[in-house]
CSV table of C-alpha atoms in Angstrom, one decimal:
chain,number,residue,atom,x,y,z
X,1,UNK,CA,-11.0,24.9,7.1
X,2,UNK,CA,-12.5,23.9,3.9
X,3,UNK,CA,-15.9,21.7,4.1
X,4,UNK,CA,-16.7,19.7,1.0
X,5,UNK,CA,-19.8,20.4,-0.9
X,6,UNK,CA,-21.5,19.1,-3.8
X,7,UNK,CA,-21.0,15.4,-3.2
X,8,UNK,CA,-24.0,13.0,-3.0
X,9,UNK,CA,-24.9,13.4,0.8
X,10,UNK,CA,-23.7,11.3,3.3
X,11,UNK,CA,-24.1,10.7,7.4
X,12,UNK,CA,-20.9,10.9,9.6
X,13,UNK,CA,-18.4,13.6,9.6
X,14,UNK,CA,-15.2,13.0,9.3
X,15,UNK,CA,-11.7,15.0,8.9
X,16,UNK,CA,-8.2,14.9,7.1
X,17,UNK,CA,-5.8,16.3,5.2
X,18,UNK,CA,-6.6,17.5,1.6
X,19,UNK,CA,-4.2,18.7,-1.3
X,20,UNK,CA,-6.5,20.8,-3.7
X,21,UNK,CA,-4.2,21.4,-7.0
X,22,UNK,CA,-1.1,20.3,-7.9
X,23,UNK,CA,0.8,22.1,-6.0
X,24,UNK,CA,0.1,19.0,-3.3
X,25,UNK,CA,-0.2,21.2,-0.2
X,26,UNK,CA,-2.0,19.3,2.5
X,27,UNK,CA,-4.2,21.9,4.7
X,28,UNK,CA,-7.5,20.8,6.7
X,29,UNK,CA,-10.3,19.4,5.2
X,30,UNK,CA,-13.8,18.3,6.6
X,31,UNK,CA,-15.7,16.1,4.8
X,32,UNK,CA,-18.1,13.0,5.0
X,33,UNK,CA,-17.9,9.3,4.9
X,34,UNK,CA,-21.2,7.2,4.3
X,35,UNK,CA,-23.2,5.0,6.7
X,36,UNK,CA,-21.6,1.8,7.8
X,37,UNK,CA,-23.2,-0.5,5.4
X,38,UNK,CA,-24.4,-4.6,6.2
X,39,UNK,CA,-20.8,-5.9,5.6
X,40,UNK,CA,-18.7,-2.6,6.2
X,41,UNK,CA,-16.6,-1.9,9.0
X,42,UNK,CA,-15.9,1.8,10.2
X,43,UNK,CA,-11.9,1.7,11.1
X,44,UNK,CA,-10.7,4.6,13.7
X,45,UNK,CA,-7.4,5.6,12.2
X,46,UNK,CA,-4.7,5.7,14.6
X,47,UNK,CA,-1.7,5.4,11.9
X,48,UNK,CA,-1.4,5.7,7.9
X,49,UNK,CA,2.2,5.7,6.2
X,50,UNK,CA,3.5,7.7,3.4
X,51,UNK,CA,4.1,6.1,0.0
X,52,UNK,CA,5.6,7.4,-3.0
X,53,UNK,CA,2.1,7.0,-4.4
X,54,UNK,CA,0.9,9.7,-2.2
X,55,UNK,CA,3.5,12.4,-3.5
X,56,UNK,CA,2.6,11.2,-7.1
X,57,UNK,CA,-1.1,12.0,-6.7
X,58,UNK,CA,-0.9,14.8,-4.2
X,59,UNK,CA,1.4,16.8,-7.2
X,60,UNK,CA,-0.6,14.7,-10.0
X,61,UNK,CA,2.0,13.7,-11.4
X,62,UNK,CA,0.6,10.8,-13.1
X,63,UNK,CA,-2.3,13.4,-14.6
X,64,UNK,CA,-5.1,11.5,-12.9
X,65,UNK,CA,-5.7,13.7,-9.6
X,66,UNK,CA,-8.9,13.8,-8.4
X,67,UNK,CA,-9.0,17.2,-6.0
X,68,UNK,CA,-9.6,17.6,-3.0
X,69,UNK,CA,-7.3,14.7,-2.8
X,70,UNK,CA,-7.0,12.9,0.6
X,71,UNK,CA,-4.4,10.4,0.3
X,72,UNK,CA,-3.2,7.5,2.3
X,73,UNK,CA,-3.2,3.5,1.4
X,74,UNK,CA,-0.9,2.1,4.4
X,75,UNK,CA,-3.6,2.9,6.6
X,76,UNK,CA,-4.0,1.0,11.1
X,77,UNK,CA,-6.6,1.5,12.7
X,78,UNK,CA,-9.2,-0.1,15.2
X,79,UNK,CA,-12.8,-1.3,14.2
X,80,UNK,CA,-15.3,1.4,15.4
X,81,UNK,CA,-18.2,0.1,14.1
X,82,UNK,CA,-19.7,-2.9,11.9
X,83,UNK,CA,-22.7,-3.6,10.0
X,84,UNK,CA,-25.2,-6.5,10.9
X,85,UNK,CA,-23.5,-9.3,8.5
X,86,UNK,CA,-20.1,-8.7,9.3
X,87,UNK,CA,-18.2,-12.0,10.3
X,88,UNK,CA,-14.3,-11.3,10.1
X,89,UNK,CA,-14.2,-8.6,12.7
X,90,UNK,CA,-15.2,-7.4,16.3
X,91,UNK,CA,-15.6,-3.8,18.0
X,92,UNK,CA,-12.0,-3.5,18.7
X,93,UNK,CA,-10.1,-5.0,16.3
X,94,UNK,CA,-6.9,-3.2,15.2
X,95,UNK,CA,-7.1,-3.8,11.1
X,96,UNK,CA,-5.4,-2.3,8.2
X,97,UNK,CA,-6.6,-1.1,4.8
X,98,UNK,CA,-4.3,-0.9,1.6
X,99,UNK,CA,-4.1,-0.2,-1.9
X,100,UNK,CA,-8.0,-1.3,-2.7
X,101,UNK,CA,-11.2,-1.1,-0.9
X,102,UNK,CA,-13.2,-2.6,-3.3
X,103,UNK,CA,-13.2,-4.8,-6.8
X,104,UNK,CA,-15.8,-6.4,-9.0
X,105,UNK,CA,-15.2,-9.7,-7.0
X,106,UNK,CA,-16.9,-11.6,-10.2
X,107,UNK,CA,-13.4,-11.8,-12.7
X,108,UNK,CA,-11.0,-14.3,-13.2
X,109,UNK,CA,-8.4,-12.3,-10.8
X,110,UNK,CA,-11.1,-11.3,-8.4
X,111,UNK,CA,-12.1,-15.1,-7.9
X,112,UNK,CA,-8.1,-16.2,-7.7
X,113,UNK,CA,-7.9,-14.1,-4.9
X,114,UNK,CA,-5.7,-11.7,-7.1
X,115,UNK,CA,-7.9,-8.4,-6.5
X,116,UNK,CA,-5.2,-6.5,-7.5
X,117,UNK,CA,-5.3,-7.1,-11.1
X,118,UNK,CA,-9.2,-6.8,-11.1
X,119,UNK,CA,-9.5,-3.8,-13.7
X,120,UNK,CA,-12.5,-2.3,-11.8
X,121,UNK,CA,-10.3,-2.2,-8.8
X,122,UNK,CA,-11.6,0.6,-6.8
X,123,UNK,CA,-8.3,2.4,-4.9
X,124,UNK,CA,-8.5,3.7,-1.6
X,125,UNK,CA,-8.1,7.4,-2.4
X,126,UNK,CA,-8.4,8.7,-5.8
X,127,UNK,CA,-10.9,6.6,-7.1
X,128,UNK,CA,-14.9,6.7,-7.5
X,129,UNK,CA,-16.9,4.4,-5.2
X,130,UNK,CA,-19.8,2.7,-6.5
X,131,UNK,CA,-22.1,4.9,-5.4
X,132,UNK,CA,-20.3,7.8,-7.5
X,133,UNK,CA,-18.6,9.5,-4.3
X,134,UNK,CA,-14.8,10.1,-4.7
X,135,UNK,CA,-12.9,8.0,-2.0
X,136,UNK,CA,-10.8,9.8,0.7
X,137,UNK,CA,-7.9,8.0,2.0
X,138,UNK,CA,-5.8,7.1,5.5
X,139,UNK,CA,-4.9,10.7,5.9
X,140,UNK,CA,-8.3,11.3,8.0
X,141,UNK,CA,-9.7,10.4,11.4
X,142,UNK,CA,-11.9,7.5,10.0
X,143,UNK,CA,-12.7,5.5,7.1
X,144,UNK,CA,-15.2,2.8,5.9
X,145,UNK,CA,-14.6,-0.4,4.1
X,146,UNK,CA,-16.2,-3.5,3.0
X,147,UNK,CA,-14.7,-6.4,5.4
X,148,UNK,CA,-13.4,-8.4,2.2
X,149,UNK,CA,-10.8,-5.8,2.1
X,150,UNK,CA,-9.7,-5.2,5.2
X,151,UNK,CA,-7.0,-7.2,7.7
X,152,UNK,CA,-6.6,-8.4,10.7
X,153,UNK,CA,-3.8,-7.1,12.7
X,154,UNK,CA,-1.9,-9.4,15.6
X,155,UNK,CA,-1.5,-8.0,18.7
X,156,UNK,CA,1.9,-9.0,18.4
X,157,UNK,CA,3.0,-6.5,15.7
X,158,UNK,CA,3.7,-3.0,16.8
X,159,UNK,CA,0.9,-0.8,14.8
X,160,UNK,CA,2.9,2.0,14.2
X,161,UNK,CA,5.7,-0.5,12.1
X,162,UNK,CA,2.8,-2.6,10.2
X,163,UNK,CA,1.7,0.8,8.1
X,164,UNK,CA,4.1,0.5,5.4
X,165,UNK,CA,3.3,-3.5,5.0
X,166,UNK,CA,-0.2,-2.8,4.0
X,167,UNK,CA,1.9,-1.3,0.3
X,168,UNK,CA,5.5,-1.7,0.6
X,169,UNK,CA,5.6,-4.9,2.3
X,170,UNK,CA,3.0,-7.2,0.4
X,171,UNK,CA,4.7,-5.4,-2.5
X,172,UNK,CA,7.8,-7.5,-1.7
X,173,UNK,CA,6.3,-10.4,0.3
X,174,UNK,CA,3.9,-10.8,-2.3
X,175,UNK,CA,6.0,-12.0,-5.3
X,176,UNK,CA,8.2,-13.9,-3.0
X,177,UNK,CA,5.5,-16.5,-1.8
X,178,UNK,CA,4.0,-16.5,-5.2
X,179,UNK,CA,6.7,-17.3,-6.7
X,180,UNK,CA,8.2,-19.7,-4.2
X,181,UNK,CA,11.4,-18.0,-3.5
X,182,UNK,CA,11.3,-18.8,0.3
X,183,UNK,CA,14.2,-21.1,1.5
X,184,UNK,CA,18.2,-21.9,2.0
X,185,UNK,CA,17.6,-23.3,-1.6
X,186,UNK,CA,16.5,-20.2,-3.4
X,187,UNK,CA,18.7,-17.2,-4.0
X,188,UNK,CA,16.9,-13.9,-4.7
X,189,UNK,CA,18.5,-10.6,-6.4
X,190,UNK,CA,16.6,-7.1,-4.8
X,191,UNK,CA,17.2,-4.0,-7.2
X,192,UNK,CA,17.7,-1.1,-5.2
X,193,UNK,CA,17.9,-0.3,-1.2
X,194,UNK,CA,15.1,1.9,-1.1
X,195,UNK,CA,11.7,1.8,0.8
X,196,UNK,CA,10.9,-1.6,-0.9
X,197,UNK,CA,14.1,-2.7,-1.7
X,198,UNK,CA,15.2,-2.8,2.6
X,199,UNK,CA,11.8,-4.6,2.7
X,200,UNK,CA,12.7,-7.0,0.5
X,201,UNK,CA,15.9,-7.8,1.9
X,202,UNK,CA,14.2,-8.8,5.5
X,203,UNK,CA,11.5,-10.7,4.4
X,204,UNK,CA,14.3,-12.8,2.3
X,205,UNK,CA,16.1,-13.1,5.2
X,206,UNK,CA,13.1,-13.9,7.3
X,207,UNK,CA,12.2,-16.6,4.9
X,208,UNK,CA,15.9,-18.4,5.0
X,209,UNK,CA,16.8,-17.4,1.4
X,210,UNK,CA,19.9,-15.9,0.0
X,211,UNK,CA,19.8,-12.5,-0.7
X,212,UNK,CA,21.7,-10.5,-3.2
X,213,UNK,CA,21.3,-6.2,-3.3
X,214,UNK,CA,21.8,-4.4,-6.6
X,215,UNK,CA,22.5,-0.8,-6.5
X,216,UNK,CA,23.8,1.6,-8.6
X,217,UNK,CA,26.8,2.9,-6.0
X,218,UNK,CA,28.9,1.5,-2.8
X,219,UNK,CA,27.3,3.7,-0.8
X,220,UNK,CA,24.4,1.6,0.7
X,221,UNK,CA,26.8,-1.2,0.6
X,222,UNK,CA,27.4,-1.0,4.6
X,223,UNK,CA,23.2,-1.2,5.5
X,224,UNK,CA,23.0,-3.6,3.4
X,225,UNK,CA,25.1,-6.3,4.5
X,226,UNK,CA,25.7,-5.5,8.1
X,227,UNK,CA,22.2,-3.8,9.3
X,228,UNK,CA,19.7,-5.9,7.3
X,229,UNK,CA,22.1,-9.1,6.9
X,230,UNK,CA,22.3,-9.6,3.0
X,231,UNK,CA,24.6,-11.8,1.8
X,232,UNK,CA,25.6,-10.3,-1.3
X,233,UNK,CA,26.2,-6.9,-2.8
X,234,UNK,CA,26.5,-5.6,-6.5
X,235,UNK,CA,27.0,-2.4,-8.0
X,236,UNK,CA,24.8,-2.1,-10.8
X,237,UNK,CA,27.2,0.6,-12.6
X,238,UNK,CA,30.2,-1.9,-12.3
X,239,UNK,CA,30.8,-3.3,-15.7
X,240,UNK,CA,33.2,-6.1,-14.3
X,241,UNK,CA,31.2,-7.4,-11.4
X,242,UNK,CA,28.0,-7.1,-14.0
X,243,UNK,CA,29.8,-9.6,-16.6
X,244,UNK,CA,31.5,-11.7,-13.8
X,245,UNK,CA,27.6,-12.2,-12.5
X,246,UNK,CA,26.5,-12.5,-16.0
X,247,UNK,CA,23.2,-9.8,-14.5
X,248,UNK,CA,24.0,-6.9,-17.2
X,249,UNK,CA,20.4,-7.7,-19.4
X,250,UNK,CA,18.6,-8.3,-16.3
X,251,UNK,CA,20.1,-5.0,-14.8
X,252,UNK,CA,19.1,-3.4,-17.6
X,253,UNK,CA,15.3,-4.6,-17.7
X,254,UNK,CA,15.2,-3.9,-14.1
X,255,UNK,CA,16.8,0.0,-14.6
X,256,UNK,CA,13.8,0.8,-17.7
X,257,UNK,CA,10.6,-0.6,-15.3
């Protein structure tokens, strides 16, 4: 079991899963997590999903691996410990961490609520904290993070099933309610059945709007319609159904992003 060294010290132990080249093999890895600061919470991880992201960076595939590589941004887990001035959370409290744990909170995006596009967006794993320490993600018995960028989980919500929301899900549910594309008068087209795409289709459905799936062969038509509900189905490859819908250029656009 590998402990990490040369990093700025820090106080609590903590343990996960580390890749440590390319190759993107996960083996133990014992390293530490810094002091609960004033408005930090310390989140006991009880579940973290696996996104595409994670294979990406594990095999650095997008050449900007930082190893050892602890990944995980879909991350559930219960509030351990908090600093002094937090206000959002109790000792307890099941939350989840995403994508970002921190941003410069002073930008035009940070003050629209729209963190995400904040370019000094710090990511949960991969990324350098502000104190110059590299961040380890969900993959790990613990994790700490500013309350701004944490949520609130309802008791009502099976943890287990609310991991993928935290990156998958608000990447559907997101665009849907920014855009206004809830309701019986709204019709929405999802491009592909995969682990957004399925997403997508029940949060349309959950929101009263017609749903239409794209894909590329007949083969998912059957989950589709009858196991998620869509109303609609289209094969992307079919030239006839793509001129009868008049979708071709947007099929197009969609199959280059």
């Amino acid at each position: 079991m590998e402990r990490l060294s040369g990093e700025k010290e820090q106080s609590v132990e903590a343990f996960g899963w580390a890749a440590r080249d390319s190759s993107g093999h996960l083996s133990p890895f014992v390293f530490s997590r810094r002091k609960t600061g004033e408005e930090e919470v310390r989140v006991k991880v009880l579940y973290c999903g696996i996104c595409h992201s994670d294979l990406h960076c594990l095999k650095n595939e997008w050449h900007s691996s930082i190893y050892p590589l602890v990944p995980g941004h879909e991350i559930i887990g219960e509030v351990s410990e908090i600093g002094n001035k937090v206000s959002k959370f109790n000792l307890g409290d099941k939350v989840g961490v995403g994508c970002i744990v921190d941003s410069c909170r002073t930008c035009e995006s940070c003050r629209e609520d729209q963190e995400n596009y904040c370019t000094k967006a710090i990511a949960t794993y991969n990324g350098v904290h502000h104190d110059g320490t590299i961040n380890y993600g969900g993959y790990s018995d613990h994790i700490v993070v500013d309350e701004r960028y944490a949520v609130k989980i309802p008791h009502t919500l099976p943890l287990v099933s609310a991991a993928p929301l935290l990156c998958a899900g608000i990447s559907m549910y997101s665009p849907m309610k920014y855009f206004g594309l809830t309701g019986p008068d709204k019709h929405v087209g999802i491009v592909g059945l995969g682990g957004l795409g399925h997403i997508g289709v029940r949060f349309a459905k959950a929101f009263g709007t017609k749903v239409t799936v794209v894909s590329s062969t007949t083969g998912k038509s059957k989950d589709a319609l009858d196991t998620l509900g869509a109303d609609g189905f289209l094969v992307s490859t079919d030239e006839d159904q793509m001129k009868v819908r008049n979708l071709k250029p947007f099929i197009n656009y969609a199959n280059k992003t």
